C-alpha positions as YAML, in Angstrom:
chain: A
units: angstrom
residues:
- id: 1
  name: MET
  ca: [-49.12, -39.78, -88.38]
- id: 2
  name: ALA
  ca: [-47.11, -36.63, -87.62]
- id: 3
  name: PRO
  ca: [-44.58, -35.65, -90.26]
- id: 4
  name: ILE
  ca: [-40.99, -36.59, -89.55]
- id: 5
  name: SER
  ca: [-40.02, -32.95, -89.14]
- id: 6
  name: ASP
  ca: [-42.51, -32.54, -86.29]
- id: 7
  name: GLU
  ca: [-41.50, -34.80, -83.50]
- id: 8
  name: ILE
  ca: [-40.18, -35.04, -79.95]
- id: 9
  name: VAL
  ca: [-36.36, -34.76, -80.28]
- id: 10
  name: TYR
  ca: [-35.19, -34.82, -76.67]
- id: 11
  name: CYS
  ca: [-36.00, -36.24, -73.36]
- id: 12
  name: GLY
  ca: [-34.01, -35.85, -70.14]
- id: 13
  name: ILE
  ca: [-34.46, -37.05, -66.59]
- id: 14
  name: PHE
  ca: [-32.85, -34.93, -63.84]
- id: 15
  name: PRO
  ca: [-33.21, -36.33, -60.28]
- id: 16
  name: TYR
  ca: [-32.26, -33.68, -57.76]
- id: 17
  name: GLY
  ca: [-28.69, -34.25, -56.58]
- id: 18
  name: SER
  ca: [-28.35, -37.52, -58.45]
- id: 19
  name: GLU
  ca: [-27.19, -38.93, -61.69]
- id: 20
  name: TRP
  ca: [-29.18, -37.79, -64.76]
- id: 21
  name: THR
  ca: [-29.50, -39.10, -68.28]
- id: 22
  name: TYR
  ca: [-31.04, -38.03, -71.63]
- id: 23
  name: ALA
  ca: [-31.83, -39.17, -75.18]
- id: 24
  name: SER
  ca: [-31.51, -36.74, -78.07]
- id: 25
  name: ARG
  ca: [-32.28, -37.00, -81.79]
- id: 26
  name: ASP
  ca: [-30.95, -33.55, -82.83]
- id: 27
  name: GLY
  ca: [-27.42, -33.70, -81.60]
- id: 28
  name: ASP
  ca: [-25.81, -31.77, -78.79]
- id: 29
  name: ASN
  ca: [-27.33, -28.32, -79.40]
- id: 30
  name: VAL
  ca: [-30.79, -29.16, -77.98]
- id: 31
  name: ALA
  ca: [-29.20, -31.23, -75.21]
- id: 32
  name: ASN
  ca: [-26.98, -28.33, -74.19]
- id: 33
  name: ILE
  ca: [-30.03, -26.01, -74.05]
- id: 34
  name: ALA
  ca: [-31.94, -28.50, -71.93]
- id: 35
  name: ASP
  ca: [-28.97, -28.98, -69.57]
- id: 36
  name: ALA
  ca: [-28.62, -25.25, -69.02]
- id: 37
  name: LEU
  ca: [-32.39, -24.95, -68.45]
- id: 38
  name: ALA
  ca: [-32.48, -27.91, -66.04]
- id: 39
  name: THR
  ca: [-29.96, -26.13, -63.75]
- id: 40
  name: LYS
  ca: [-32.53, -23.26, -63.29]
- id: 41
  name: VAL
  ca: [-35.46, -25.56, -62.52]
- id: 42
  name: ASP
  ca: [-36.90, -25.48, -58.99]
- id: 43
  name: HIS
  ca: [-36.95, -29.09, -57.87]
- id: 44
  name: THR
  ca: [-38.53, -28.34, -54.50]
- id: 45
  name: ALA
  ca: [-42.13, -27.79, -55.82]
- id: 46
  name: ASP
  ca: [-44.20, -30.01, -58.06]
- id: 47
  name: HIS
  ca: [-45.21, -28.12, -61.13]
- id: 48
  name: ARG
  ca: [-45.38, -28.16, -65.00]
- id: 49
  name: LYS
  ca: [-43.97, -25.58, -67.41]
- id: 50
  name: ALA
  ca: [-43.81, -24.95, -71.10]
- id: 51
  name: PHE
  ca: [-41.64, -22.35, -72.81]
- id: 52
  name: SER
  ca: [-42.23, -20.31, -75.94]
- id: 53
  name: PRO
  ca: [-40.31, -21.60, -79.03]
- id: 54
  name: TYR
  ca: [-36.53, -21.21, -78.78]
- id: 55
  name: GLN
  ca: [-34.28, -21.96, -81.76]
- id: 56
  name: GLY
  ca: [-37.04, -23.94, -83.41]
- id: 57
  name: TYR
  ca: [-37.89, -26.03, -80.29]
- id: 58
  name: VAL
  ca: [-40.42, -25.95, -77.56]
- id: 59
  name: PHE
  ca: [-39.11, -27.08, -74.18]
- id: 60
  name: GLN
  ca: [-41.49, -28.45, -71.56]
- id: 61
  name: TYR
  ca: [-40.98, -30.14, -68.27]
- id: 62
  name: ILE
  ca: [-42.72, -31.70, -65.25]
- id: 63
  name: VAL
  ca: [-41.31, -31.66, -61.71]
- id: 64
  name: GLU
  ca: [-42.58, -34.23, -59.27]
- id: 65
  name: ASP
  ca: [-40.93, -35.70, -56.16]
- id: 66
  name: ASP
  ca: [-37.67, -33.83, -56.71]
- id: 67
  name: VAL
  ca: [-37.28, -35.16, -60.25]
- id: 68
  name: CYS
  ca: [-37.41, -33.04, -63.41]
- id: 69
  name: TYR
  ca: [-38.66, -34.71, -66.58]
- id: 70
  name: MET
  ca: [-37.87, -32.53, -69.57]
- id: 71
  name: ALA
  ca: [-38.72, -32.82, -73.24]
- id: 72
  name: ALA
  ca: [-38.08, -30.73, -76.39]
- id: 73
  name: ALA
  ca: [-40.08, -30.99, -79.62]
- id: 74
  name: HIS
  ca: [-40.15, -29.08, -82.88]
- id: 75
  name: ALA
  ca: [-42.06, -25.84, -82.53]
- id: 76
  name: GLU
  ca: [-44.97, -27.16, -84.69]
- id: 77
  name: PHE
  ca: [-45.45, -30.25, -82.51]
- id: 78
  name: SER
  ca: [-48.42, -30.55, -80.19]
- id: 79
  name: MET
  ca: [-47.73, -29.41, -76.67]
- id: 80
  name: HIS
  ca: [-50.53, -31.69, -75.44]
- id: 81
  name: VAL
  ca: [-48.82, -34.76, -76.85]
- id: 82
  name: THR
  ca: [-45.48, -33.70, -75.36]
- id: 83
  name: PHE
  ca: [-46.98, -33.39, -71.92]
- id: 84
  name: SER
  ca: [-48.66, -36.81, -72.38]
- id: 85
  name: PHE
  ca: [-45.25, -38.16, -73.32]
- id: 86
  name: LEU
  ca: [-43.69, -36.67, -70.16]
- id: 87
  name: ASP
  ca: [-46.49, -38.22, -68.00]
- id: 88
  name: ARG
  ca: [-45.74, -41.58, -69.55]
- id: 89
  name: ILE
  ca: [-41.99, -41.20, -68.95]
- id: 90
  name: LYS
  ca: [-42.72, -40.10, -65.38]
- id: 91
  name: GLU
  ca: [-44.92, -43.13, -64.67]
- id: 92
  name: GLU
  ca: [-42.47, -45.61, -66.14]
- id: 93
  name: TYR
  ca: [-39.50, -44.04, -64.32]
- id: 94
  name: GLN
  ca: [-41.27, -43.97, -60.97]
- id: 95
  name: GLY
  ca: [-42.33, -47.58, -61.43]
- id: 96
  name: VAL
  ca: [-38.88, -49.05, -61.80]
- id: 97
  name: PHE
  ca: [-35.98, -46.63, -61.73]
- id: 98
  name: ALA
  ca: [-36.77, -43.96, -59.09]
- id: 99
  name: GLY
  ca: [-34.31, -44.01, -56.28]
- id: 100
  name: THR
  ca: [-31.93, -46.37, -57.99]
- id: 101
  name: ASN
  ca: [-28.53, -45.89, -59.67]
- id: 102
  name: ARG
  ca: [-29.86, -47.33, -62.91]
- id: 103
  name: VAL
  ca: [-31.09, -44.04, -64.50]
- id: 104
  name: ARG
  ca: [-28.88, -44.51, -67.51]
- id: 105
  name: GLU
  ca: [-30.63, -47.78, -68.31]
- id: 106
  name: PHE
  ca: [-33.79, -45.70, -68.86]
- id: 107
  name: ARG
  ca: [-32.42, -44.21, -72.13]
- id: 108
  name: ALA
  ca: [-33.72, -47.07, -74.30]
- id: 109
  name: ILE
  ca: [-37.25, -46.58, -72.83]
- id: 110
  name: MET
  ca: [-37.07, -42.83, -73.52]
- id: 111
  name: GLU
  ca: [-36.09, -43.42, -77.11]
- id: 112
  name: LYS
  ca: [-38.98, -45.96, -77.61]
- id: 113
  name: GLU
  ca: [-41.57, -43.61, -76.12]
- id: 114
  name: MET
  ca: [-40.21, -40.67, -78.18]
- id: 115
  name: ASP
  ca: [-40.75, -42.63, -81.28]
- id: 116
  name: TYR
  ca: [-44.23, -43.74, -80.22]
- id: 117
  name: PHE
  ca: [-45.50, -40.31, -79.23]
- id: 118
  name: SER
  ca: [-43.95, -38.69, -82.29]
- id: 119
  name: HIS
  ca: [-45.21, -41.03, -85.02]
- id: 120
  name: ASN
  ca: [-47.97, -43.27, -83.71]
- id: 121
  name: PRO
  ca: [-51.49, -41.80, -84.24]
- id: 122
  name: ASP
  ca: [-52.64, -43.79, -81.16]
- id: 123
  name: ALA
  ca: [-50.74, -41.15, -79.11]
- id: 124
  name: ASP
  ca: [-53.51, -38.65, -79.79]
- id: 125
  name: LYS
  ca: [-56.10, -41.17, -78.56]
- id: 126
  name: LEU
  ca: [-54.05, -41.66, -75.38]
- id: 127
  name: ARG
  ca: [-53.85, -37.96, -75.00]
- id: 128
  name: SER
  ca: [-57.58, -37.61, -75.17]
- id: 129
  name: LEU
  ca: [-57.96, -39.95, -72.16]
- id: 130
  name: GLN
  ca: [-55.84, -37.66, -69.99]
- id: 131
  name: THR
  ca: [-56.41, -34.21, -68.61]
- id: 132
  name: LYS
  ca: [-56.04, -31.57, -71.29]
- id: 133
  name: VAL
  ca: [-52.96, -29.50, -70.67]
- id: 134
  name: ASP
  ca: [-54.56, -26.22, -71.58]
- id: 135
  name: GLY
  ca: [-57.24, -26.85, -69.00]
- id: 136
  name: VAL
  ca: [-54.82, -27.41, -66.14]
- id: 137
  name: THR
  ca: [-54.22, -24.30, -64.16]
- id: 138
  name: ASP
  ca: [-50.75, -25.37, -62.78]
- id: 139
  name: VAL
  ca: [-49.10, -25.32, -66.20]
- id: 140
  name: LEU
  ca: [-46.80, -22.35, -66.34]
- id: 141
  name: LYS
  ca: [-45.59, -20.62, -69.43]
- id: 142
  name: GLY
  ca: [-42.35, -18.78, -69.74]
- id: 143
  name: ASN
  ca: [-39.67, -17.45, -72.06]
- id: 144
  name: ILE
  ca: [-36.57, -19.66, -72.08]
- id: 145
  name: GLU
  ca: [-34.32, -16.81, -73.14]
- id: 146
  name: LYS
  ca: [-35.21, -14.85, -70.00]
- id: 147
  name: VAL
  ca: [-34.59, -17.94, -67.84]
- id: 148
  name: LEU
  ca: [-31.22, -18.61, -69.42]
- id: 149
  name: ASP
  ca: [-30.34, -14.87, -69.34]
- id: 150
  name: ARG
  ca: [-31.38, -14.69, -65.69]
- id: 151
  name: GLY
  ca: [-29.09, -17.61, -65.02]
- id: 152
  name: ALA
  ca: [-26.22, -15.81, -66.63]
- id: 153
  name: LYS
  ca: [-26.97, -12.67, -64.63]
- id: 154
  name: LEU
  ca: [-27.20, -14.73, -61.49]
- id: 155
  name: GLU
  ca: [-23.74, -16.23, -62.30]
- id: 156
  name: ASP
  ca: [-22.43, -12.70, -62.82]
- id: 157
  name: LEU
  ca: [-23.97, -11.68, -59.50]
- id: 158
  name: GLU
  ca: [-22.36, -14.69, -57.81]
- id: 159
  name: ASP
  ca: [-18.99, -13.72, -59.28]
- id: 160
  name: LYS
  ca: [-19.43, -10.14, -58.04]
- id: 161
  name: THR
  ca: [-20.54, -11.44, -54.64]
- id: 162
  name: ASP
  ca: [-17.38, -13.58, -54.51]
- id: 163
  name: ILE
  ca: [-15.30, -10.53, -55.35]
- id: 164
  name: LEU
  ca: [-17.05, -8.44, -52.72]
- id: 165
  name: THR
  ca: [-16.57, -11.25, -50.18]
- id: 166
  name: SER
  ca: [-12.90, -11.42, -51.06]
- id: 167
  name: HIS
  ca: [-12.57, -7.68, -50.67]
- id: 168
  name: ALA
  ca: [-14.37, -7.80, -47.40]
- id: 169
  name: GLU
  ca: [-12.00, -10.47, -46.11]
- id: 170
  name: MET
  ca: [-9.03, -8.41, -47.21]
- id: 171
  name: PHE
  ca: [-10.47, -5.37, -45.50]
- id: 172
  name: HIS
  ca: [-11.11, -7.44, -42.32]
- id: 173
  name: GLN
  ca: [-7.52, -8.73, -42.34]
- id: 174
  name: LYS
  ca: [-6.15, -5.20, -42.99]
- id: 175
  name: SER
  ca: [-8.28, -3.82, -40.19]
- id: 176
  name: LYS
  ca: [-6.86, -6.45, -37.82]
- id: 177
  name: GLN
  ca: [-3.32, -5.48, -38.90]
- id: 178
  name: VAL
  ca: [-4.04, -1.78, -38.39]
- id: 179
  name: LYS
  ca: [-5.69, -2.50, -35.04]
- id: 180
  name: TRP
  ca: [-2.68, -4.58, -33.93]
- id: 181
  name: GLN
  ca: [-0.26, -1.95, -35.11]
- id: 182
  name: MET
  ca: [-2.18, 0.78, -33.14]
- id: 183
  name: TRP
  ca: [-2.18, -1.46, -30.05]
- id: 184
  name: TRP
  ca: [1.59, -2.04, -30.40]
- id: 185
  name: GLU
  ca: [2.22, 1.67, -30.82]
- id: 186
  name: SER
  ca: [0.13, 2.38, -27.68]
- id: 187
  name: TYR
  ca: [2.02, -0.37, -25.82]
- id: 188
  name: LYS
  ca: [5.36, 1.00, -26.86]
- id: 189
  name: MET
  ca: [4.32, 4.49, -25.68]
- id: 190
  name: PHE
  ca: [3.18, 2.92, -22.37]
- id: 191
  name: ILE
  ca: [6.57, 1.26, -21.96]
- id: 192
  name: VAL
  ca: [8.47, 4.44, -22.76]
- id: 193
  name: GLY
  ca: [6.27, 6.46, -20.46]
- id: 194
  name: GLY
  ca: [6.61, 3.97, -17.64]
- id: 195
  name: THR
  ca: [10.42, 3.89, -18.11]
- id: 196
  name: LEU
  ca: [10.63, 7.66, -18.00]
- id: 197
  name: LEU
  ca: [8.51, 7.69, -14.86]
- id: 198
  name: VAL
  ca: [10.78, 5.14, -13.17]
- id: 199
  name: VAL
  ca: [13.83, 7.14, -14.17]
- id: 200
  name: VAL
  ca: [12.34, 10.32, -12.80]
- id: 201
  name: LEU
  ca: [11.37, 8.60, -9.57]
- id: 202
  name: ILE
  ca: [14.91, 7.20, -9.21]
- id: 203
  name: LEU
  ca: [16.40, 10.70, -9.77]
- id: 204
  name: ILE
  ca: [14.02, 12.17, -7.20]
- id: 205
  name: VAL
  ca: [14.75, 9.53, -4.62]
- id: 206
  name: SER
  ca: [18.51, 9.86, -5.28]
- id: 207
  name: PHE
  ca: [18.35, 13.62, -4.94]
- id: 208
  name: LEU
  ca: [16.44, 13.39, -1.68]
- id: 209
  name: TYR
  ca: [18.76, 10.68, -0.34]
- id: 210
  name: PHE
  ca: [21.93, 12.60, -1.02]
- id: 211
  name: SER
  ca: [20.44, 15.85, 0.18]
- id: 212
  name: ASP
  ca: [19.54, 14.21, 3.53]
- id: 213
  name: LEU
  ca: [22.94, 12.61, 3.72]
- id: 214
  name: MET
  ca: [24.67, 15.96, 3.23]
- id: 215
  name: SER
  ca: [22.49, 17.62, 5.79]
- id: 216
  name: THR
  ca: [23.19, 14.97, 8.37]
- id: 217
  name: GLY
  ca: [26.95, 15.18, 7.75]
- id: 218
  name: GLY
  ca: [27.00, 19.02, 8.13]
- id: 219
  name: GLY
  ca: [25.10, 18.90, 11.50]
- id: 220
  name: SER
  ca: [27.52, 16.37, 13.11]
- id: 221
  name: GLY
  ca: [30.54, 18.52, 12.18]
- id: 222
  name: GLY
  ca: [29.11, 21.66, 13.89]
- id: 223
  name: GLY
  ca: [28.39, 19.90, 17.20]
- id: 224
  name: SER
  ca: [32.01, 18.67, 17.56]
- id: 225
  name: SER
  ca: [33.42, 22.23, 17.13]
- id: 226
  name: GLY
  ca: [31.19, 23.61, 19.93]
- id: 227
  name: GLY
  ca: [32.32, 20.99, 22.46]
- id: 228
  name: GLY
  ca: [36.02, 21.76, 21.92]
- id: 229
  name: GLY
  ca: [35.44, 25.46, 22.90]
- id: 230
  name: ASN
  ca: [33.93, 24.54, 26.26]
- id: 231
  name: GLU
  ca: [36.84, 22.40, 27.18]
- id: 232
  name: THR
  ca: [39.30, 25.28, 26.42]
- id: 233
  name: ARG
  ca: [37.58, 27.57, 28.85]
...
């Protein structure tokens, strides 16, 4: 029987885009770490992954059919047994609860299986009947600190992207305002130029009209004077 200090202390089920639940024996700290890690998990591809020890725990998970099954155990606990535990959890969840809204009802089953795989020596026998984890090539290993740190950096990048997007929108709005102001200035210049042209044309027409009028009036006066001289003779 495994000592009480070496056991599975957490199990969580995270269906993609649906309600999730967990059972924890070590308070909120391990649950908070698992929650943060679950947000970084790729639910789109089936895979297994184990992380190097972090704050005294080893986190492992299986992703299958868009559901993440995650467990955490003390660093000294067997990774083989933990993956066997996750396989059992996956089978029981898929058999009854998958695709339902009853995921929270699964907590009692998780707690029962955590106790069994942590303290029952038959768990090792069950493990021996399954594929050994270290012989499966699709088990990935990673550093949880890097994953969580990458998540923080991605959040910072998202914040910076939001800021840049906001600045771009402000620049776009400012550009539209400047463009509109330039168009209005051009329009006003067009109106002023057109008005001046009309005024000049009016002045020219008026000048020509009055010049012609004066010329016509002067010619008529000269013809009358010449006719009077002929009558005198």
